[in-house]
Amino acid sequence: MKNKTKGDLGEEAAVKYLKKQKYKIIARNYRAVTGEIDIIALDGKTLVFAEVKTRSSGRFGAPSLAVTGEKRLKIAKTAQSFISQNEIFSLEKRFDVIEVTEEGVNHIIGAFETDLL
């Protein structure tokens, strides 16, 4: 299976999972000059920026290991763009990573923090 197709299927699984958890999906594949955020959702009064990582095997380690420091910085800068563009300043913000594997979905709440927000 091509990586793009696998990634798309992983994002669909992540969205279904979040909806079951009562998250409200605000945006998918939000793009800015600084990068892309896979899923932006509301968890109550918390704005969640979620990076989805899909792996078909554990050969390269846990999917979340692919969310490097550089990737985190891009996500944080892109989150800043979304917040400014939509004037959403009063909500709490959180960065999650959602791993999708053959075993299922692993939602890492508060996977990382940033000083940018």
Coordinates of C-alpha atoms in Angstrom, one line a residue:
M1 CA 0.0 0.0 0.0
K2 CA 1.3 3.4 -0.9
N3 CA 2.3 5.7 2.1
K4 CA -0.3 8.4 1.1
T5 CA -3.1 5.9 1.0
K6 CA -1.9 4.4 4.4
G7 CA -1.8 7.9 5.8
D8 CA -5.2 8.8 4.6
L9 CA -6.7 5.6 6.1
G10 CA -4.9 6.3 9.4
E11 CA -6.3 9.8 9.5
E12 CA -9.8 8.4 8.8
A13 CA -9.4 6.0 11.7
A14 CA -8.1 8.8 14.0
V15 CA -11.1 11.0 13.1
K16 CA -13.6 8.2 13.8
Y17 CA -11.8 7.6 17.1
L18 CA -12.0 11.2 18.1
K19 CA -15.6 11.5 17.2
K20 CA -16.4 8.5 19.4
Q21 CA -14.6 10.3 22.2
K22 CA -16.9 13.3 21.6
Y23 CA -14.3 15.6 20.0
K24 CA -15.7 18.1 17.5
I25 CA -13.5 18.1 14.4
I26 CA -12.8 21.7 13.3
A27 CA -10.4 21.1 10.4
R28 CA -8.5 18.4 8.6
N29 CA -5.2 18.8 6.8
Y30 CA -5.0 22.5 7.7
R31 CA -2.1 24.0 5.7
A32 CA -0.1 27.2 6.2
V33 CA 3.2 28.4 5.0
T34 CA 4.8 26.8 8.0
G35 CA 3.4 23.3 7.5
E36 CA 0.3 21.1 8.0
I37 CA -1.7 19.9 10.9
D38 CA -3.6 16.6 10.3
I39 CA -6.6 17.2 12.6
I40 CA -7.7 20.2 14.6
A41 CA -10.5 19.5 17.1
L42 CA -12.3 20.7 20.2
D43 CA -12.1 18.6 23.3
G44 CA -14.6 20.5 25.5
K45 CA -13.0 23.9 25.7
T46 CA -9.6 22.8 24.6
L47 CA -8.3 23.3 21.1
V48 CA -6.4 20.2 20.1
F49 CA -3.8 20.0 17.3
A50 CA -3.3 16.4 16.5
E51 CA -0.6 14.8 14.4
V52 CA -1.5 11.3 13.1
K53 CA 1.2 8.8 12.4
T54 CA 0.3 5.5 10.8
R55 CA 2.6 2.4 10.6
S56 CA 1.9 -1.1 9.3
S57 CA 4.6 -2.6 11.5
G58 CA 6.7 -1.9 14.5
R59 CA 9.9 -2.3 12.5
F60 CA 10.8 1.4 12.8
G61 CA 9.6 1.8 16.4
A62 CA 6.5 3.5 17.7
P63 CA 4.8 5.8 15.2
S64 CA 5.1 8.8 17.6
L65 CA 8.9 8.6 17.4
A66 CA 8.5 10.2 13.9
V67 CA 7.2 13.4 15.5
T68 CA 10.7 14.9 15.9
G69 CA 11.6 18.2 17.5
E70 CA 11.7 19.8 14.0
K71 CA 8.2 18.4 13.3
R72 CA 6.9 19.7 16.6
L73 CA 8.2 23.2 15.8
K74 CA 6.4 23.1 12.4
I75 CA 3.2 22.0 14.0
A76 CA 3.4 24.7 16.7
K77 CA 4.1 27.4 14.1
T78 CA 1.2 26.2 12.0
A79 CA -1.0 26.2 15.1
Q80 CA -0.1 29.8 15.6
S81 CA -1.3 30.6 12.1
F82 CA -4.6 28.8 12.7
I83 CA -5.2 30.6 16.0
S84 CA -4.4 34.0 14.5
Q85 CA -6.4 33.4 11.3
N86 CA -9.5 32.3 13.2
E87 CA -8.9 34.6 16.2
I88 CA -9.2 31.8 18.7
F89 CA -7.1 33.2 21.6
S90 CA -9.1 32.4 24.7
L91 CA -9.2 28.6 24.5
E92 CA -6.7 26.2 26.1
K93 CA -4.5 24.6 23.5
R94 CA -3.0 21.1 23.4
F95 CA -0.8 19.0 21.1
D96 CA -1.7 15.3 20.7
V97 CA -0.2 12.5 18.7
I98 CA -2.4 9.7 17.4
E99 CA -0.7 6.5 16.5
V100 CA -2.6 4.2 14.1
T101 CA -1.3 0.7 13.8
E102 CA -2.6 -2.8 13.0
E103 CA -3.4 -3.1 16.7
G104 CA -5.6 0.0 16.7
V105 CA -5.5 3.6 17.7
N106 CA -3.2 5.0 20.5
H107 CA -4.1 8.6 21.5
I108 CA -1.2 10.3 23.2
I109 CA -2.9 13.3 24.9
G110 CA -0.5 16.2 25.6
A111 CA 2.2 14.5 23.6
F112 CA 4.3 17.7 23.6
E113 CA 4.3 21.3 24.7
T114 CA 5.6 24.5 23.2
D115 CA 6.5 28.0 24.4
L116 CA 5.1 29.4 21.1
L117 CA 1.5 29.5 22.3

